PDB file of C-alpha atoms in Angstrom:
ATOM      1  CA  LEU A   1     -30.373   1.164 -25.779  1.00  0.00           C
ATOM      2  CA  LEU A   2     -32.631   1.082 -22.730  1.00  0.00           C
ATOM      3  CA  GLU A   3     -31.419  -2.449 -22.065  1.00  0.00           C
ATOM      4  CA  ALA A   4     -27.825  -1.241 -22.325  1.00  0.00           C
ATOM      5  CA  TYR A   5     -28.517   1.560 -19.857  1.00  0.00           C
ATOM      6  CA  ALA A   6     -30.067  -0.960 -17.481  1.00  0.00           C
ATOM      7  CA  ILE A   7     -26.981  -3.177 -17.761  1.00  0.00           C
ATOM      8  CA  VAL A   8     -24.672  -0.204 -17.086  1.00  0.00           C
ATOM      9  CA  VAL A   9     -26.676   0.841 -14.026  1.00  0.00           C
ATOM     10  CA  ALA A  10     -26.714  -2.738 -12.740  1.00  0.00           C
ATOM     11  CA  LEU A  11     -22.926  -3.008 -13.162  1.00  0.00           C
ATOM     12  CA  ILE A  12     -22.315   0.294 -11.394  1.00  0.00           C
ATOM     13  CA  VAL A  13     -24.577  -0.682  -8.499  1.00  0.00           C
ATOM     14  CA  GLY A  14     -23.016  -4.133  -8.368  1.00  0.00           C
ATOM     15  CA  PHE A  15     -19.425  -2.900  -8.204  1.00  0.00           C
ATOM     16  CA  PHE A  16     -20.422  -0.217  -5.701  1.00  0.00           C
ATOM     17  CA  CYS A  17     -21.886  -2.830  -3.382  1.00  0.00           C
ATOM     18  CA  ILE A  18     -18.843  -5.075  -3.792  1.00  0.00           C
ATOM     19  CA  PHE A  19     -16.472  -2.275  -2.775  1.00  0.00           C
ATOM     20  CA  ARG A  20     -18.834  -0.797  -0.181  1.00  0.00           C
ATOM     21  CA  PHE A  21     -19.178  -4.036   1.772  1.00  0.00           C
ATOM     22  CA  GLY A  22     -15.567  -5.154   1.257  1.00  0.00           C
ATOM     23  CA  PHE A  23     -16.246  -8.252  -0.852  1.00  0.00           C
ATOM     24  CA  ASN A  24     -13.395  -7.180  -3.147  1.00  0.00           C
ATOM     25  CA  ARG A  25     -10.903  -8.049  -0.387  1.00  0.00           C
ATOM     26  CA  HIS A  26     -11.584 -11.718  -0.995  1.00  0.00           C
ATOM     27  CA  PHE A  27     -10.067 -11.467  -4.490  1.00  0.00           C
ATOM     28  CA  ALA A  28      -6.349 -11.586  -5.309  1.00  0.00           C
ATOM     29  CA  GLU A  29      -6.761  -8.262  -7.103  1.00  0.00           C
ATOM     30  CA  ALA A  30      -8.680  -6.127  -4.627  1.00  0.00           C
ATOM     31  CA  SER A  31      -9.158  -3.277  -7.122  1.00  0.00           C
ATOM     32  CA  LEU A  32     -11.015  -5.643  -9.533  1.00  0.00           C
ATOM     33  CA  THR A  33      -9.633  -3.600 -12.415  1.00  0.00           C
ATOM     34  CA  GLY A  34      -9.645  -6.569 -14.784  1.00  0.00           C
ATOM     35  CA  TRP A  35     -13.237  -7.446 -13.982  1.00  0.00           C
ATOM     36  CA  GLN A  36     -14.315  -3.823 -14.391  1.00  0.00           C
ATOM     37  CA  PHE A  37     -12.524  -3.720 -17.745  1.00  0.00           C
ATOM     38  CA  LEU A  38     -14.226  -6.877 -19.021  1.00  0.00           C
ATOM     39  CA  ALA A  39     -17.632  -5.787 -17.736  1.00  0.00           C
ATOM     40  CA  ALA A  40     -17.292  -2.460 -19.567  1.00  0.00           C
ATOM     41  CA  VAL A  41     -16.072  -4.077 -22.801  1.00  0.00           C
ATOM     42  CA  PHE A  42     -18.801  -6.737 -22.851  1.00  0.00           C
ATOM     43  CA  THR A  43     -21.447  -4.092 -22.227  1.00  0.00           C
ATOM     44  CA  MET A  44     -20.111  -2.080 -25.157  1.00  0.00           C
ATOM     45  CA  LEU A  45     -20.079  -5.194 -27.346  1.00  0.00           C
ATOM     46  CA  TYR A  46     -23.721  -5.763 -26.456  1.00  0.00           C
ATOM     47  CA  VAL A  47     -24.419  -2.261 -27.749  1.00  0.00           C
ATOM     48  CA  VAL A  48     -22.348  -2.916 -30.887  1.00  0.00           C
ATOM     49  CA  TYR A  49     -24.289  -6.106 -31.589  1.00  0.00           C
ATOM     50  CA  HIS A  50     -27.637  -4.313 -31.513  1.00  0.00           C
ATOM     51  CA  ALA A  51     -26.387  -1.039 -33.055  1.00  0.00           C
ATOM     52  CA  PRO A  52     -23.643  -1.747 -35.665  1.00  0.00           C
ATOM     53  CA  ASP A  53     -23.018   1.954 -36.258  1.00  0.00           C
ATOM     54  CA  THR A  54     -21.463   2.211 -32.792  1.00  0.00           C
ATOM     55  CA  ARG A  55     -18.482   0.063 -33.840  1.00  0.00           C
ATOM     56  CA  LEU A  56     -16.250   3.169 -34.219  1.00  0.00           C
ATOM     57  CA  ALA A  57     -17.148   4.271 -30.706  1.00  0.00           C
ATOM     58  CA  PHE A  58     -16.206   0.789 -29.492  1.00  0.00           C
ATOM     59  CA  ALA A  59     -12.608   1.202 -30.716  1.00  0.00           C
ATOM     60  CA  SER A  60     -12.143   4.455 -28.798  1.00  0.00           C
ATOM     61  CA  PHE A  61     -13.888   3.028 -25.749  1.00  0.00           C
ATOM     62  CA  PHE A  62     -11.728  -0.103 -25.883  1.00  0.00           C
ATOM     63  CA  PHE A  63      -8.422   1.786 -25.808  1.00  0.00           C
ATOM     64  CA  VAL A  64      -9.632   4.154 -23.089  1.00  0.00           C
ATOM     65  CA  ALA A  65     -10.518   1.099 -21.004  1.00  0.00           C
ATOM     66  CA  LEU A  66      -7.035  -0.298 -21.673  1.00  0.00           C
ATOM     67  CA  MET A  67      -5.499   2.938 -20.410  1.00  0.00           C
ATOM     68  CA  PHE A  68      -7.532   2.508 -17.244  1.00  0.00           C
ATOM     69  CA  GLY A  69      -6.226  -1.042 -16.855  1.00  0.00           C
ATOM     70  CA  MET A  70      -2.678   0.108 -17.521  1.00  0.00           C
ATOM     71  CA  LEU A  71      -2.590   1.757 -14.095  1.00  0.00           C
ATOM     72  CA  ARG A  72      -2.923  -1.602 -12.355  1.00  0.00           C
ATOM     73  CA  HIS A  73      -1.797  -4.372 -14.690  1.00  0.00           C
ATOM     74  CA  THR A  74       1.325  -5.445 -16.518  1.00  0.00           C
ATOM     75  CA  ALA A  75       1.546  -5.484 -20.297  1.00  0.00           C
ATOM     76  CA  ARG A  76       1.089  -9.268 -20.274  1.00  0.00           C
ATOM     77  CA  LYS A  77      -2.147  -9.055 -18.267  1.00  0.00           C
ATOM     78  CA  LEU A  78      -3.397  -6.276 -20.545  1.00  0.00           C
ATOM     79  CA  ALA A  79      -2.561  -8.409 -23.570  1.00  0.00           C
ATOM     80  CA  VAL A  80      -4.699 -11.220 -22.135  1.00  0.00           C
ATOM     81  CA  LEU A  81      -7.586  -8.836 -21.436  1.00  0.00           C
ATOM     82  CA  GLY A  82      -7.234  -7.337 -24.906  1.00  0.00           C
ATOM     83  CA  GLY A  83      -7.149 -10.780 -26.505  1.00  0.00           C
ATOM     84  CA  VAL A  84     -10.306 -11.844 -24.655  1.00  0.00           C
ATOM     85  CA  SER A  85     -12.005  -8.636 -25.792  1.00  0.00           C
ATOM     86  CA  LEU A  86     -11.024  -9.198 -29.427  1.00  0.00           C
ATOM     87  CA  LEU A  87     -12.263 -12.796 -29.312  1.00  0.00           C
ATOM     88  CA  ALA A  88     -15.549 -11.538 -27.893  1.00  0.00           C
ATOM     89  CA  PHE A  89     -15.738  -8.966 -30.705  1.00  0.00           C
ATOM     90  CA  ALA A  90     -15.127 -11.723 -33.267  1.00  0.00           C
ATOM     91  CA  LEU A  91     -17.903 -13.750 -31.640  1.00  0.00           C
ATOM     92  CA  VAL A  92     -20.260 -10.770 -31.945  1.00  0.00           C
ATOM     93  CA  ILE A  93     -19.370 -10.480 -35.642  1.00  0.00           C
ATOM     94  CA  GLY A  94     -20.058 -14.192 -36.178  1.00  0.00           C
ATOM     95  CA  LEU A  95     -23.369 -14.098 -34.344  1.00  0.00           C
ATOM     96  CA  ARG A  96     -24.523 -11.052 -36.249  1.00  0.00           C
ATOM     97  CA  TYR A  97     -23.684 -12.676 -39.584  1.00  0.00           C
ATOM     98  CA  ILE A  98     -25.498 -15.885 -38.601  1.00  0.00           C
ATOM     99  CA  ASN A  99     -28.597 -13.968 -37.558  1.00  0.00           C
ATOM    100  CA  HIS A 100     -28.682 -11.274 -40.274  1.00  0.00           C
ATOM    101  CA  HIS A 101     -26.468 -12.495 -43.180  1.00  0.00           C
ATOM    102  CA  ASP A 102     -25.424  -8.901 -43.867  1.00  0.00           C
ATOM    103  CA  ALA A 103     -22.089  -9.255 -45.674  1.00  0.00           C
ATOM    104  CA  ASP A 104     -21.483  -5.488 -45.817  1.00  0.00           C
ATOM    105  CA  ILE A 105     -21.734  -5.095 -42.039  1.00  0.00           C
ATOM    106  CA  VAL A 106     -19.505  -8.130 -41.535  1.00  0.00           C
ATOM    107  CA  ARG A 107     -16.810  -6.630 -43.802  1.00  0.00           C
ATOM    108  CA  ARG A 108     -16.879  -3.379 -41.810  1.00  0.00           C
ATOM    109  CA  ASP A 109     -16.768  -5.258 -38.529  1.00  0.00           C
ATOM    110  CA  LEU A 110     -13.853  -7.385 -39.708  1.00  0.00           C
ATOM    111  CA  LEU A 111     -11.973  -4.285 -40.854  1.00  0.00           C
ATOM    112  CA  GLN A 112     -12.586  -2.759 -37.436  1.00  0.00           C
ATOM    113  CA  LEU A 113     -11.344  -5.936 -35.769  1.00  0.00           C
ATOM    114  CA  VAL A 114      -8.153  -5.982 -37.882  1.00  0.00           C
ATOM    115  CA  VAL A 115      -7.440  -2.318 -37.085  1.00  0.00           C
ATOM    116  CA  ILE A 116      -7.874  -2.863 -33.340  1.00  0.00           C
ATOM    117  CA  ALA A 117      -5.810  -6.079 -33.398  1.00  0.00           C
ATOM    118  CA  SER A 118      -3.013  -4.304 -35.324  1.00  0.00           C
ATOM    119  CA  THR A 119      -3.010  -1.312 -32.984  1.00  0.00           C
ATOM    120  CA  LEU A 120      -3.144  -3.282 -29.743  1.00  0.00           C
ATOM    121  CA  PRO A 121       0.536  -4.459 -29.699  1.00  0.00           C
ATOM    122  CA  TRP A 122       1.799  -0.899 -30.246  1.00  0.00           C
ATOM    123  CA  PHE A 123      -0.511   0.388 -27.561  1.00  0.00           C
ATOM    124  CA  LEU A 124       0.758  -2.256 -25.145  1.00  0.00           C
ATOM    125  CA  PHE A 125       4.378  -1.432 -26.040  1.00  0.00           C
ATOM    126  CA  ILE A 126       3.889   2.278 -25.439  1.00  0.00           C
ATOM    127  CA  GLY A 127       1.909   1.585 -22.263  1.00  0.00           C
ATOM    128  CA  SER A 128       4.653  -0.681 -20.942  1.00  0.00           C
ATOM    129  CA  HIS A 129       7.256   1.989 -21.662  1.00  0.00           C
ATOM    130  CA  VAL A 130       5.172   4.660 -19.924  1.00  0.00           C
ATOM    131  CA  LYS A 131       4.716   2.391 -16.919  1.00  0.00           C
ATOM    132  CA  ARG A 132       8.467   1.810 -16.681  1.00  0.00           C
ATOM    133  CA  LEU A 133       8.989   5.564 -16.759  1.00  0.00           C
ATOM    134  CA  GLN A 134       6.375   6.012 -14.054  1.00  0.00           C
ATOM    135  CA  ARG A 135       8.012   3.330 -11.928  1.00  0.00           C
ATOM    136  CA  GLY A 136      11.377   5.036 -12.402  1.00  0.00           C
ATOM    137  CA  LEU A 137       9.901   8.392 -11.385  1.00  0.00           C
ATOM    138  CA  ASN A 138       8.378   6.819  -8.284  1.00  0.00           C
ATOM    139  CA  GLU A 139      11.725   5.308  -7.318  1.00  0.00           C
ATOM    140  CA  VAL A 140      13.459   8.651  -7.818  1.00  0.00           C
ATOM    141  CA  SER A 141      10.761  10.354  -5.756  1.00  0.00           C
ATOM    142  CA  VAL A 142      11.273   7.870  -2.911  1.00  0.00           C
ATOM    143  CA  ARG A 143      15.034   8.377  -3.054  1.00  0.00           C
ATOM    144  CA  LEU A 144      14.638  12.153  -2.994  1.00  0.00           C
ATOM    145  CA  GLU A 145      12.348  11.898   0.017  1.00  0.00           C
ATOM    146  CA  ASP A 146      14.920   9.678   1.729  1.00  0.00           C
ATOM    147  CA  ILE A 147      17.716  12.142   0.929  1.00  0.00           C
ATOM    148  CA  GLU A 148      15.601  15.035   2.173  1.00  0.00           C
ATOM    149  CA  GLU A 149      14.809  13.196   5.406  1.00  0.00           C
ATOM    150  CA  ARG A 150      18.472  12.318   5.957  1.00  0.00           C
ATOM    151  CA  ALA A 151      19.398  15.962   5.363  1.00  0.00           C
ATOM    152  CA  ARG A 152      17.113  16.877   8.261  1.00  0.00           C
ATOM    153  CA  ARG A 153      18.761  14.395  10.613  1.00  0.00           C
ATOM    154  CA  ASP A 154      21.973  14.371  12.572  1.00  0.00           C
ATOM    155  CA  ASP A 155      24.124  11.551  11.207  1.00  0.00           C
ATOM    156  CA  LEU A 156      25.422  10.478  14.603  1.00  0.00           C
ATOM    157  CA  THR A 157      22.324  10.428  16.815  1.00  0.00           C
ATOM    158  CA  GLY A 158      19.531  10.214  14.238  1.00  0.00           C
ATOM    159  CA  PHE A 159      17.740  13.168  15.828  1.00  0.00           C
ATOM    160  CA  TYR A 160      16.852  16.359  13.973  1.00  0.00           C
ATOM    161  CA  ASN A 161      19.802  18.630  13.236  1.00  0.00           C
ATOM    162  CA  ARG A 162      20.147  22.298  14.177  1.00  0.00           C
ATOM    163  CA  ARG A 163      18.673  23.689  10.961  1.00  0.00           C
ATOM    164  CA  THR A 164      15.576  21.518  11.251  1.00  0.00           C
ATOM    165  CA  LEU A 165      15.244  22.375  14.941  1.00  0.00           C
ATOM    166  CA  LEU A 166      15.238  26.102  14.225  1.00  0.00           C
ATOM    167  CA  VAL A 167      12.468  25.669  11.665  1.00  0.00           C
ATOM    168  CA  ALA A 168      10.493  23.432  14.029  1.00  0.00           C
ATOM    169  CA  MET A 169      10.828  25.912  16.888  1.00  0.00           C
ATOM    170  CA  GLU A 170       9.581  28.772  14.733  1.00  0.00           C
ATOM    171  CA  GLU A 171       6.624  26.740  13.480  1.00  0.00           C
ATOM    172  CA  ALA A 172       5.782  25.555  17.001  1.00  0.00           C
ATOM    173  CA  LYS A 173       5.839  29.133  18.315  1.00  0.00           C
ATOM    174  CA  GLN A 174       3.616  30.398  15.521  1.00  0.00           C
ATOM    175  CA  ARG A 175       1.116  27.581  16.092  1.00  0.00           C
ATOM    176  CA  ALA A 176       1.127  28.097  19.870  1.00  0.00           C
ATOM    177  CA  ASP A 177       0.570  31.839  19.448  1.00  0.00           C
ATOM    178  CA  ALA A 178      -2.230  31.280  16.939  1.00  0.00           C
ATOM    179  CA  VAL A 179      -4.265  28.871  19.082  1.00  0.00           C
ATOM    180  CA  ARG A 180      -3.033  30.167  22.466  1.00  0.00           C
ATOM    181  CA  GLU A 181      -1.731  26.824  23.665  1.00  0.00           C
ATOM    182  CA  PRO A 182       1.239  26.242  25.995  1.00  0.00           C
ATOM    183  CA  LEU A 183       4.666  25.588  24.535  1.00  0.00           C
ATOM    184  CA  SER A 184       7.890  24.743  26.335  1.00  0.00           C
ATOM    185  CA  LEU A 185      11.495  24.169  25.320  1.00  0.00           C
ATOM    186  CA  CYS A 186      14.020  22.049  27.189  1.00  0.00           C
ATOM    187  CA  VAL A 187      17.683  22.855  26.525  1.00  0.00           C
ATOM    188  CA  ILE A 188      19.869  19.893  27.468  1.00  0.00           C
ATOM    189  CA  ASP A 189      23.630  19.887  27.926  1.00  0.00           C
ATOM    190  CA  LEU A 190      25.663  16.761  28.712  1.00  0.00           C
ATOM    191  CA  ASP A 191      27.958  17.342  31.704  1.00  0.00           C
ATOM    192  CA  LEU A 192      31.479  15.936  31.585  1.00  0.00           C
ATOM    193  CA  PHE A 193      31.142  15.146  27.891  1.00  0.00           C
ATOM    194  CA  LYS A 194      34.375  16.952  26.998  1.00  0.00           C
ATOM    195  CA  ARG A 195      36.251  14.677  29.394  1.00  0.00           C
ATOM    196  CA  TYR A 196      35.117  11.623  27.427  1.00  0.00           C
ATOM    197  CA  ASN A 197      36.692  13.075  24.297  1.00  0.00           C
ATOM    198  CA  ASP A 198      39.845  14.266  26.100  1.00  0.00           C
ATOM    199  CA  GLU A 199      40.573  11.203  28.224  1.00  0.00           C
ATOM    200  CA  PHE A 200      39.538   8.616  25.639  1.00  0.00           C
ATOM    201  CA  ASP A 201      38.921   9.698  22.032  1.00  0.00           C
ATOM    202  CA  HIS A 202      36.217  11.093  19.799  1.00  0.00           C
ATOM    203  CA  LEU A 203      34.988   7.604  18.910  1.00  0.00           C
ATOM    204  CA  THR A 204      34.232   7.080  22.584  1.00  0.00           C
ATOM    205  CA  GLY A 205      32.439  10.421  22.631  1.00  0.00           C
ATOM    206  CA  ASP A 206      30.379   9.286  19.656  1.00  0.00           C
ATOM    207  CA  GLN A 207      29.518   6.092  21.533  1.00  0.00           C
ATOM    208  CA  VAL A 208      28.299   8.157  24.473  1.00  0.00           C
ATOM    209  CA  LEU A 209      26.117  10.302  22.218  1.00  0.00           C
ATOM    210  CA  ARG A 210      24.574   7.240  20.583  1.00  0.00           C
ATOM    211  CA  ALA A 211      23.802   5.690  23.964  1.00  0.00           C
ATOM    212  CA  PHE A 212      22.262   8.987  25.068  1.00  0.00           C
ATOM    213  CA  ALA A 213      20.154   9.127  21.896  1.00  0.00           C
ATOM    214  CA  ARG A 214      18.830   5.580  22.418  1.00  0.00           C
ATOM    215  CA  SER A 215      17.889   6.358  25.994  1.00  0.00           C
ATOM    216  CA  VAL A 216      16.141   9.610  25.057  1.00  0.00           C
ATOM    217  CA  GLN A 217      14.210   7.945  22.237  1.00  0.00           C
ATOM    218  CA  GLU A 218      12.612   5.503  24.670  1.00  0.00           C
ATOM    219  CA  GLY A 219      11.071   8.317  26.720  1.00  0.00           C
ATOM    220  CA  LEU A 220       9.887  10.734  24.046  1.00  0.00           C
ATOM    221  CA  ARG A 221       6.190  11.385  23.518  1.00  0.00           C
ATOM    222  CA  SER A 222       4.736  11.282  20.029  1.00  0.00           C
ATOM    223  CA  THR A 223       4.204  15.063  20.128  1.00  0.00           C
ATOM    224  CA  ASP A 224       7.781  15.903  21.202  1.00  0.00           C
ATOM    225  CA  VAL A 225      10.363  17.195  18.753  1.00  0.00           C
ATOM    226  CA  PHE A 226      13.923  16.418  19.779  1.00  0.00           C
ATOM    227  CA  GLY A 227      17.141  17.428  18.067  1.00  0.00           C
ATOM    228  CA  ARG A 228      20.856  18.026  18.398  1.00  0.00           C
ATOM    229  CA  TYR A 229      21.554  21.740  18.609  1.00  0.00           C
ATOM    230  CA  GLY A 230      25.333  21.561  18.969  1.00  0.00           C
ATOM    231  CA  GLY A 231      28.105  19.183  19.973  1.00  0.00           C
ATOM    232  CA  GLU A 232      26.619  17.971  23.277  1.00  0.00           C
ATOM    233  CA  GLU A 233      23.678  20.361  23.345  1.00  0.00           C
ATOM    234  CA  PHE A 234      20.160  19.172  22.598  1.00  0.00           C
ATOM    235  CA  VAL A 235      16.716  20.785  22.464  1.00  0.00           C
ATOM    236  CA  GLN A 236      13.360  19.198  23.194  1.00  0.00           C
ATOM    237  CA  ILE A 237      10.276  21.016  21.880  1.00  0.00           C
ATOM    238  CA  CYS A 238       7.371  20.138  24.176  1.00  0.00           C
ATOM    239  CA  LEU A 239       4.136  20.923  22.375  1.00  0.00           C
ATOM    240  CA  HIS A 240       0.965  21.492  24.434  1.00  0.00           C
ATOM    241  CA  THR A 241       3.126  21.489  27.582  1.00  0.00           C
ATOM    242  CA  THR A 242       3.167  23.999  30.432  1.00  0.00           C
ATOM    243  CA  LEU A 243       6.285  25.008  32.354  1.00  0.00           C
ATOM    244  CA  ALA A 244       5.440  22.592  35.173  1.00  0.00           C
ATOM    245  CA  GLY A 245       4.976  19.735  32.721  1.00  0.00           C
ATOM    246  CA  ALA A 246       8.242  20.555  30.952  1.00  0.00           C
ATOM    247  CA  LEU A 247      10.116  20.623  34.279  1.00  0.00           C
ATOM    248  CA  ALA A 248       8.691  17.211  35.160  1.00  0.00           C
ATOM    249  CA  ASP A 249       9.709  15.819  31.743  1.00  0.00           C
ATOM    250  CA  ALA A 250      13.186  17.297  32.091  1.00  0.00           C
ATOM    251  CA  GLU A 251      13.605  15.786  35.556  1.00  0.00           C
ATOM    252  CA  ARG A 252      12.549  12.348  34.313  1.00  0.00           C
ATOM    253  CA  LEU A 253      15.015  12.646  31.446  1.00  0.00           C
ATOM    254  CA  ARG A 254      17.787  13.759  33.821  1.00  0.00           C
ATOM    255  CA  ALA A 255      17.161  10.786  36.111  1.00  0.00           C
ATOM    256  CA  ARG A 256      17.128   8.341  33.215  1.00  0.00           C
ATOM    257  CA  ILE A 257      20.324   9.712  31.678  1.00  0.00           C
ATOM    258  CA  GLY A 258      21.999   9.949  35.080  1.00  0.00           C
ATOM    259  CA  ALA A 259      21.538   6.215  35.511  1.00  0.00           C
ATOM    260  CA  LEU A 260      22.771   5.428  32.000  1.00  0.00           C
ATOM    261  CA  ASP A 261      25.672   2.977  31.958  1.00  0.00           C
ATOM    262  CA  VAL A 262      27.946   3.368  28.948  1.00  0.00           C
ATOM    263  CA  PRO A 263      30.559   0.566  28.656  1.00  0.00           C
ATOM    264  CA  LEU A 264      33.972   2.243  28.678  1.00  0.00           C
ATOM    265  CA  PRO A 265      37.540   1.142  29.498  1.00  0.00           C
ATOM    266  CA  ARG A 266      37.269   2.985  32.843  1.00  0.00           C
ATOM    267  CA  SER A 267      34.711   5.203  34.504  1.00  0.00           C
ATOM    268  CA  ILE A 268      35.083   8.953  34.750  1.00  0.00           C
ATOM    269  CA  GLY A 269      31.656   9.695  36.119  1.00  0.00           C
ATOM    270  CA  LYS A 270      28.058   9.808  34.973  1.00  0.00           C
ATOM    271  CA  LEU A 271      26.498  12.097  32.389  1.00  0.00           C
TER     272      LEU A 271
END
């Protein structure tokens, strides 16, 4: 048993060093789950060879190790790993019989081998089914996150909508009050926007809003929160920004939007 403990410690230290120094990145499977599985199984088989009474513990240990591998591998890969493990177990049985000629132990080992081999396909089937369910749940989770994110956005401009803006403003105020940091809000209204809708059509107005959104996006800081508050009204939440800084940001935005050229059938002025 002391030898087995030494092997376990050596394996743990070895895998730790491999992951610690990044050697695992040179393998196709960076997690090395298969290698960890085989190392654990072979160590347990070493114990089984020297202590036959541990064969029952090996069965439980084997399926627990398979459950660990199930998180990373397909049913086919697990079947290969399981098959290699069973062949190794059969080799241990053969070696023990050759060295000890104990027919009673061999019969028990063979019975154990048959039980594990009979259970393995069902375990793989159930594991594959569970993995499909997990994959389905992950896909649903991603879709729900996408739906939730789209619900927070304005369909036309892609910026945050009014409901999300109100929540963001409240959270920003609470955070600014708590840490006593500056906070500014810029309220933006597009001049002459109603004339675009009246003299052309609402599709033209939508085109103007999209062009405005693209131009604004190019100048936003990573800390800014920008959203559409109403029809042509927008709000920019300037975190960690004083009044002077917010005025400078607003002036830069005004200059950029004032020079924006939206292709239209005829000009009626700038935004």
